[in-house]
Coordinates of C-alpha atoms in Angstrom, one line a residue:
M17 CA 138.2 100.6 88.6
G18 CA 138.8 101.0 84.9
T19 CA 135.4 102.6 84.3
L20 CA 135.8 104.9 87.3
L21 CA 139.2 106.1 86.0
L22 CA 137.8 106.6 82.5
C23 CA 135.0 108.7 83.9
I24 CA 137.4 110.8 85.9
A25 CA 139.7 111.2 82.9
L26 CA 136.9 112.2 80.6
I27 CA 135.5 114.8 83.1
F28 CA 139.0 116.2 83.5
E29 CA 139.7 116.5 79.8
V30 CA 136.3 118.0 78.9
T31 CA 136.3 120.4 81.9
F32 CA 139.9 121.6 81.2
A33 CA 139.1 122.1 77.5
I34 CA 136.0 124.1 78.3
Y35 CA 138.0 126.2 80.8
C36 CA 140.7 126.9 78.2
I37 CA 138.1 127.9 75.6
V38 CA 136.2 130.2 78.0
T39 CA 139.4 132.0 79.2
K40 CA 141.0 131.8 75.7
K41 CA 144.3 130.5 77.1
N42 CA 146.3 127.2 76.7
Y43 CA 147.5 126.7 80.3
K44 CA 150.1 124.3 78.9
K45 CA 152.3 124.6 82.0
I46 CA 149.4 123.7 84.3
K47 CA 148.4 120.7 82.1
N48 CA 152.0 119.5 82.1
W49 CA 152.2 119.6 85.9
L50 CA 148.9 117.9 86.2
R51 CA 150.0 115.1 83.9
I52 CA 153.1 114.6 86.0
A53 CA 151.0 114.5 89.1
I54 CA 148.6 112.0 87.6
F55 CA 151.4 109.6 86.7
I56 CA 152.8 109.9 90.2
A57 CA 149.3 109.3 91.6
F58 CA 148.9 106.2 89.4
A59 CA 152.3 104.9 90.6
I60 CA 151.3 105.4 94.2
L61 CA 148.0 103.7 93.8
T62 CA 149.8 100.7 92.1
L63 CA 152.5 100.5 94.8
S64 CA 149.9 100.6 97.5
S65 CA 147.9 97.8 95.8
V66 CA 144.8 100.0 95.3
I67 CA 145.4 99.2 91.6
M68 CA 146.5 95.6 91.3
W69 CA 149.2 95.5 88.7
S70 CA 148.4 93.2 85.7
F71 CA 148.2 93.2 82.0
R72 CA 145.0 95.3 82.1
W73 CA 147.0 98.4 83.2
V74 CA 149.9 98.2 80.8
L75 CA 148.5 100.5 78.1
L76 CA 147.3 103.1 80.6
A77 CA 150.7 103.1 82.5
T78 CA 152.5 103.5 79.2
L79 CA 150.3 106.4 78.2
L80 CA 150.6 108.2 81.5
F81 CA 154.4 107.7 81.5
L82 CA 154.7 109.2 78.0
L83 CA 152.5 112.2 78.9
A84 CA 154.4 112.8 82.1
A85 CA 157.8 112.5 80.3
T86 CA 156.6 114.8 77.5
G87 CA 155.3 117.3 80.1
T88 CA 158.6 117.2 82.1
V89 CA 160.7 117.9 78.9
A90 CA 158.3 120.7 78.0
L91 CA 158.6 122.3 81.4
I92 CA 162.4 122.0 81.4
R93 CA 162.7 123.6 78.0
N94 CA 160.0 126.1 78.9
K95 CA 158.3 125.8 75.5
T96 CA 154.9 126.7 76.7
K97 CA 155.5 130.5 76.4
T98 CA 155.8 130.4 72.6
Q99 CA 152.4 128.7 71.9
K100 CA 149.4 130.8 70.9
Y101 CA 145.9 130.0 71.8
K102 CA 143.6 128.4 69.1
T103 CA 140.1 127.1 69.9
S104 CA 140.3 124.5 67.1
S105 CA 143.6 123.2 68.5
I106 CA 142.2 122.8 72.0
V107 CA 139.1 120.9 70.7
W108 CA 141.0 118.5 68.4
K109 CA 143.7 117.8 71.1
S110 CA 141.0 117.0 73.6
I111 CA 139.1 114.7 71.2
F112 CA 142.4 113.0 70.4
M113 CA 143.3 112.6 74.1
I114 CA 139.8 111.2 74.9
V115 CA 140.2 108.5 72.1
I116 CA 143.6 107.6 73.4
L117 CA 142.4 107.3 77.0
V118 CA 139.5 105.1 75.9
L119 CA 141.8 102.8 74.1
A120 CA 144.3 102.7 77.0
L121 CA 141.6 101.9 79.5
T122 CA 139.8 99.3 77.3
P123 CA 141.6 96.3 78.9
A124 CA 140.8 97.5 82.4
I125 CA 137.1 97.9 81.4
V126 CA 136.7 94.6 79.5
F127 CA 138.8 92.7 82.1
P128 CA 138.0 94.7 85.3
Q129 CA 140.0 94.4 88.5
H130 CA 138.1 92.1 90.9
P131 CA 138.4 90.4 94.2
S132 CA 139.2 86.7 94.0
P133 CA 136.7 84.1 95.3
K134 CA 137.5 83.0 98.8
V135 CA 140.0 80.2 99.4
T136 CA 139.3 78.3 102.6
G137 CA 141.9 75.6 102.8
K138 CA 145.0 75.5 105.1
Y139 CA 147.6 74.9 102.3
E140 CA 149.4 77.6 100.4
V141 CA 148.9 76.9 96.7
A142 CA 151.6 76.7 94.1
T143 CA 151.4 76.3 90.3
A144 CA 153.5 74.6 87.6
A145 CA 153.0 74.4 83.9
Y146 CA 154.3 71.8 81.4
T147 CA 154.0 70.8 77.8
Y148 CA 153.5 67.0 77.1
I149 CA 154.3 65.6 73.7
D150 CA 152.3 62.5 72.7
K151 CA 154.6 60.5 70.4
K152 CA 151.8 58.1 69.6
R153 CA 149.6 60.7 67.9
V154 CA 150.1 62.9 64.9
E155 CA 148.5 66.3 65.2
E156 CA 145.3 66.2 63.1
F157 CA 145.0 70.0 62.9
S158 CA 148.5 70.4 61.3
D159 CA 149.9 69.3 58.0
K160 CA 153.5 69.4 59.3
G161 CA 153.4 65.9 60.6
Q162 CA 154.2 66.9 64.1
N163 CA 153.1 65.0 67.2
R164 CA 150.1 66.0 69.3
F165 CA 151.1 68.2 72.2
V166 CA 149.0 69.1 75.3
N167 CA 149.7 72.0 77.7
V168 CA 148.8 71.5 81.3
E169 CA 149.0 73.5 84.5
F170 CA 149.1 72.1 88.1
W171 CA 147.7 73.7 91.2
Y172 CA 149.0 71.9 94.3
P173 CA 149.7 72.3 98.0
K174 CA 153.0 74.0 98.5
N175 CA 155.4 72.9 101.2
A176 CA 153.0 70.1 102.2
H177 CA 154.0 66.6 103.1
G178 CA 152.4 63.3 102.0
T179 CA 150.5 62.6 98.8
Y180 CA 147.1 63.9 97.6
P181 CA 144.4 62.8 95.2
L182 CA 144.8 63.8 91.6
L183 CA 142.0 65.9 89.9
V184 CA 142.0 66.4 86.2
F185 CA 140.0 69.2 84.6
S186 CA 138.9 69.7 81.0
H187 CA 137.7 73.1 79.7
G188 CA 134.7 73.9 77.5
A189 CA 134.4 74.3 73.8
Y190 CA 136.1 77.7 73.5
G191 CA 137.7 77.6 77.0
I192 CA 141.2 77.7 78.3
K193 CA 142.8 75.7 81.1
A194 CA 142.5 78.7 83.5
S195 CA 138.7 78.9 83.1
N196 CA 138.0 77.7 86.6
T197 CA 141.1 78.8 88.4
S198 CA 139.2 79.7 91.6
T199 CA 138.0 76.0 91.7
Y200 CA 141.5 74.6 91.3
T201 CA 142.9 76.9 93.9
E202 CA 140.2 76.1 96.5
L203 CA 140.7 72.3 95.9
A204 CA 144.5 72.6 96.1
S205 CA 144.2 74.5 99.3
H206 CA 142.4 71.5 100.9
G207 CA 145.0 69.0 99.8
Y208 CA 144.4 68.0 96.1
V209 CA 146.7 68.1 93.1
V210 CA 144.7 69.6 90.3
V211 CA 145.8 69.5 86.7
S212 CA 143.9 71.5 84.1
I213 CA 144.4 70.7 80.4
D214 CA 144.5 73.0 77.4
H215 CA 143.2 71.0 74.4
P216 CA 145.1 72.6 71.5
Y217 CA 143.0 73.9 68.7
H218 CA 139.9 73.3 70.8
S219 CA 140.9 76.0 73.3
F220 CA 140.6 79.6 72.4
Y221 CA 144.4 79.8 72.8
T222 CA 147.2 77.9 74.5
A223 CA 150.8 78.8 75.2
S224 CA 153.4 76.0 75.3
A225 CA 156.4 75.8 77.6
D226 CA 158.6 77.3 74.9
G227 CA 156.2 80.3 74.5
T228 CA 154.6 79.1 71.2
K229 CA 150.9 80.2 71.1
T230 CA 148.2 78.1 69.4
F231 CA 144.8 79.4 68.6
I232 CA 141.4 77.8 68.1
N233 CA 141.0 75.9 64.8
T234 CA 138.7 77.7 62.4
D235 CA 136.9 74.5 61.2
Y236 CA 136.3 73.4 64.8
N237 CA 135.1 76.9 65.7
R238 CA 132.6 76.8 62.8
E239 CA 131.4 73.3 63.7
V240 CA 130.7 74.3 67.3
S241 CA 129.1 77.6 66.2
N242 CA 126.7 75.8 63.8
I243 CA 125.4 73.1 66.2
N244 CA 122.8 75.4 67.7
K245 CA 121.6 76.6 64.2
E246 CA 118.7 74.8 62.7
G247 CA 119.2 73.1 59.3
I248 CA 123.0 73.1 59.3
Y249 CA 123.6 69.5 60.4
T250 CA 121.4 66.4 60.4
N251 CA 121.2 64.4 63.6
E252 CA 123.5 61.8 62.0
E253 CA 126.1 64.5 61.1
L254 CA 125.9 66.0 64.5
Y255 CA 126.5 62.6 66.1
G256 CA 129.6 62.1 63.9
L257 CA 130.9 65.5 65.1
I258 CA 130.3 64.6 68.7
Q259 CA 132.3 61.4 68.3
K260 CA 135.1 63.3 66.7
W261 CA 135.3 66.0 69.4
M262 CA 135.1 63.5 72.2
K263 CA 137.8 61.3 70.7
L264 CA 140.3 64.1 70.7
R265 CA 139.2 65.2 74.2
T266 CA 139.3 61.8 75.8
D267 CA 142.6 60.9 74.0
D268 CA 144.1 64.1 75.5
M269 CA 142.8 63.3 79.0
N270 CA 143.9 59.7 78.8
F271 CA 147.4 60.7 77.6
V272 CA 147.7 63.3 80.4
I273 CA 146.6 60.9 83.2
D274 CA 148.9 58.1 81.9
T275 CA 151.8 60.6 81.6
I276 CA 151.3 61.8 85.2
L277 CA 151.0 58.3 86.6
K278 CA 154.2 57.3 84.8
K279 CA 156.0 60.5 86.1
A280 CA 154.8 59.9 89.6
K281 CA 156.8 56.7 89.7
S282 CA 160.0 58.0 88.1
D283 CA 160.2 61.8 88.1
N284 CA 161.6 63.5 91.1
D285 CA 159.7 66.8 90.4
S286 CA 157.9 67.7 93.6
V287 CA 154.6 68.1 91.8
Y288 CA 154.5 64.5 90.8
Q289 CA 155.8 63.2 94.2
K290 CA 152.7 64.8 95.8
I291 CA 150.2 62.7 93.9
N292 CA 148.3 59.8 95.3
T293 CA 148.0 57.7 92.1
E294 CA 145.3 55.5 93.8
K295 CA 142.8 58.3 94.0
I296 CA 141.8 60.1 90.8
G297 CA 138.9 62.4 90.0
V298 CA 138.0 64.1 86.7
F299 CA 135.8 67.1 86.1
G300 CA 135.1 69.6 83.4
H301 CA 132.8 72.4 82.1
S302 CA 130.6 72.0 79.1
M303 CA 132.3 69.9 76.5
G304 CA 135.0 69.2 79.1
G305 CA 132.3 67.9 81.4
A306 CA 131.0 65.6 78.7
A307 CA 134.6 64.2 78.2
S308 CA 134.9 63.7 81.9
V309 CA 131.8 61.6 82.1
W310 CA 133.0 59.7 79.1
L311 CA 136.4 59.0 80.8
G312 CA 134.6 57.7 83.9
R313 CA 132.9 55.2 81.6
V314 CA 136.0 53.9 79.9
R315 CA 138.8 54.0 82.5
N316 CA 138.8 51.7 85.6
D317 CA 141.0 54.0 87.7
I318 CA 138.6 57.0 87.9
D319 CA 137.0 57.2 91.3
A320 CA 134.7 60.2 91.0
V321 CA 133.4 62.5 88.2
V322 CA 132.0 66.1 88.3
N323 CA 130.0 67.2 85.2
I324 CA 129.5 70.9 85.0
D325 CA 126.7 71.8 82.6
A326 CA 127.3 69.2 80.0
P327 CA 125.4 66.5 78.0
F328 CA 126.3 62.9 78.6
F329 CA 127.8 62.4 75.1
S330 CA 129.2 59.0 76.2
E331 CA 125.7 57.7 76.8
L332 CA 124.2 59.1 73.6
L333 CA 123.2 56.8 70.7
Y334 CA 122.0 57.7 67.3
K335 CA 119.1 55.6 65.9
K336 CA 119.0 55.9 62.1
D337 CA 115.5 54.3 61.8
I338 CA 114.0 57.1 63.9
D339 CA 116.6 59.7 63.0
D340 CA 117.0 60.7 66.7
F341 CA 119.1 60.3 69.8
V342 CA 118.4 57.8 72.5
A343 CA 120.2 57.1 75.8
S344 CA 122.4 54.1 76.4
K345 CA 121.0 51.4 78.7
K346 CA 124.3 50.7 80.5
P347 CA 124.4 51.6 84.2
Y348 CA 126.9 54.2 85.2
N349 CA 128.7 53.0 88.3
I350 CA 131.2 55.8 89.0
P351 CA 130.2 58.4 91.6
L352 CA 128.9 61.4 89.6
F353 CA 128.0 64.9 90.6
N354 CA 126.0 67.0 88.0
I355 CA 126.0 70.8 88.3
Y356 CA 123.5 72.6 86.0
S357 CA 122.7 76.2 85.1
D358 CA 119.3 77.4 83.8
D359 CA 120.7 77.0 80.2
V360 CA 121.0 73.3 80.6
W361 CA 118.4 72.6 83.2
K362 CA 115.6 73.6 80.9
Q363 CA 116.8 71.1 78.3
L364 CA 116.9 68.0 80.5
G365 CA 113.4 67.0 79.6
S366 CA 113.9 67.2 75.8
N367 CA 114.9 64.5 73.3
S368 CA 118.0 66.3 72.3
T369 CA 121.6 65.7 72.9
Y370 CA 120.6 65.9 76.6
V371 CA 118.3 62.9 76.3
A372 CA 120.6 60.8 78.5
N373 CA 120.7 63.5 81.2
K374 CA 117.0 63.2 82.0
L375 CA 116.5 63.1 85.7
D376 CA 114.5 59.9 85.5
N377 CA 117.4 58.0 83.8
Q378 CA 117.7 55.0 86.0
N379 CA 121.3 54.4 84.8
F380 CA 122.2 57.4 86.8
K381 CA 120.0 56.9 89.8
E382 CA 122.9 57.2 92.2
A383 CA 124.2 60.5 90.7
Y384 CA 123.9 63.8 92.6
T385 CA 122.3 66.6 90.6
I386 CA 121.9 70.2 91.5
H387 CA 120.6 73.3 89.7
F388 CA 121.9 76.9 90.2
Q389 CA 118.7 79.0 89.6
G390 CA 119.3 82.1 87.7
A391 CA 122.8 81.0 86.5
K392 CA 123.8 81.0 82.9
H393 CA 126.3 78.5 81.2
L394 CA 129.4 80.6 81.9
S395 CA 128.3 81.4 85.5
L396 CA 129.9 78.1 86.4
T397 CA 133.3 79.4 85.3
D398 CA 135.4 82.3 86.4
L399 CA 134.7 84.3 83.2
P400 CA 131.9 86.5 84.7
L401 CA 134.5 87.7 87.3
F402 CA 137.4 88.0 84.9
S403 CA 135.3 89.7 82.1
P404 CA 131.6 90.4 82.7
L405 CA 131.3 92.0 79.3
L406 CA 132.7 89.0 77.5
A407 CA 130.7 86.5 79.5
N408 CA 127.4 88.4 79.0
S409 CA 128.2 88.7 75.3
L410 CA 129.0 85.0 74.8
Q411 CA 126.0 83.7 76.9
G412 CA 123.4 86.2 75.6
G413 CA 122.9 88.4 78.7
K414 CA 123.7 88.8 82.3
A415 CA 122.8 86.0 84.7
D416 CA 120.3 86.6 87.5
I417 CA 122.5 85.0 90.2
N418 CA 125.2 86.7 92.2
K419 CA 128.4 85.7 90.4
Y420 CA 130.4 85.3 93.7
Y421 CA 127.7 83.3 95.4
C422 CA 127.5 81.0 92.4
I423 CA 131.2 80.2 91.9
E424 CA 132.0 80.0 95.6
T425 CA 129.0 77.7 96.3
E426 CA 130.0 75.6 93.3
N427 CA 133.6 75.4 94.5
E428 CA 132.4 74.4 98.0
L429 CA 130.1 71.6 96.7
I430 CA 132.8 70.2 94.4
L431 CA 135.2 70.1 97.3
K432 CA 132.7 68.4 99.5
F433 CA 131.9 65.8 96.8
F434 CA 135.6 65.0 96.2
N435 CA 136.3 64.9 100.0
Y436 CA 133.5 62.4 100.4
E437 CA 134.3 60.2 97.4
L438 CA 138.1 60.4 97.4
K439 CA 139.0 61.0 101.1
G440 CA 136.0 59.6 102.9
I441 CA 135.5 62.9 104.7
G442 CA 132.1 64.0 105.8
H443 CA 128.8 63.3 104.2
F444 CA 127.6 64.6 100.8
A445 CA 123.9 65.5 100.6
P446 CA 123.5 68.6 98.4
K447 CA 120.2 70.4 97.9
E448 CA 118.6 70.2 94.5
N449 CA 118.4 74.0 94.0
Y450 CA 120.7 76.8 94.9

């Protein structure tokens, strides 16, 4: 929609400028009436939901309103009669207007309006956001001595009776808690309470309940950016970084789960009262997936784990004598569902940080594993829907898989897995390739 409106606006501005130059007239009155009409048309399209109002349209709406207001004032004061025609003035004003239109429409182009993935459950979904303060931890990314805080958001069945399994999600290295909103919504619509965590300073940004915004830590950002560059870190240094990242992630997840379990017993908030504390699943994308697998290893109340495109960092050991990584020999007994894109699938046979993910690893012989052919790493999140340009830039190109097929099929499979493992519903037997 943003690109279409930009093309229409550019054609209008260029055509009108050429017409003015050819006829050697300003046509200010006509332009003012047109700008008023365009603002009215934009308002009608918004009110009729052809344009879905959101942050992406704020700049354009402001620009159109200012142009319409200026045009209205000019028509009332009848100033257009006093202005003389100048070709240079027409050209420069058109160039200026084109630049302003491009800037105003940039949010709608970078974050295009798009249909939401399908939601198939019977429950209406509500959301709630909270900030939890961990009084047992001091924030390592701040020198102010403040306690660690974690922002969470719940997706849960609205106006539903009974209790429902708790599912805890952890985002990727640069992600945010909303990274897989379509997944949370689909799960909640089928009777799950889903809580997604923002890991402050690991997430691109996070907003606390009081409105305070916290952005990604520059040192952490540099560390993650450098892991795929040869010669930056030794294997031993990389192993140390992995342990540090995973400690923060798993400490956050443990804190959130423990906080929720405590509130479910004492807090009358309807969100907590809908939670079945005896049924807990964890899942995550990329680094969040690695943390989820780790949590399944160390907690005894986790009943099912979904790993989305992540290495098994919890199963990774560094051997100094060979200066390489090897896989742990401990069996993994928690039900596990692995979902891989092409980006990770091609690394499963290597002796890298994915050495424990090898398909012949007998410690995971009961795990379910699937591969989305043609998918890239971010295809398994909502980002390609929310911002195709940003997703393609971050993952080095466009994926070869239909983005709606990928995310909707992923959501369907995750739902079936949790239904089978947490509710005893149906039978889970996914194909290897999709």
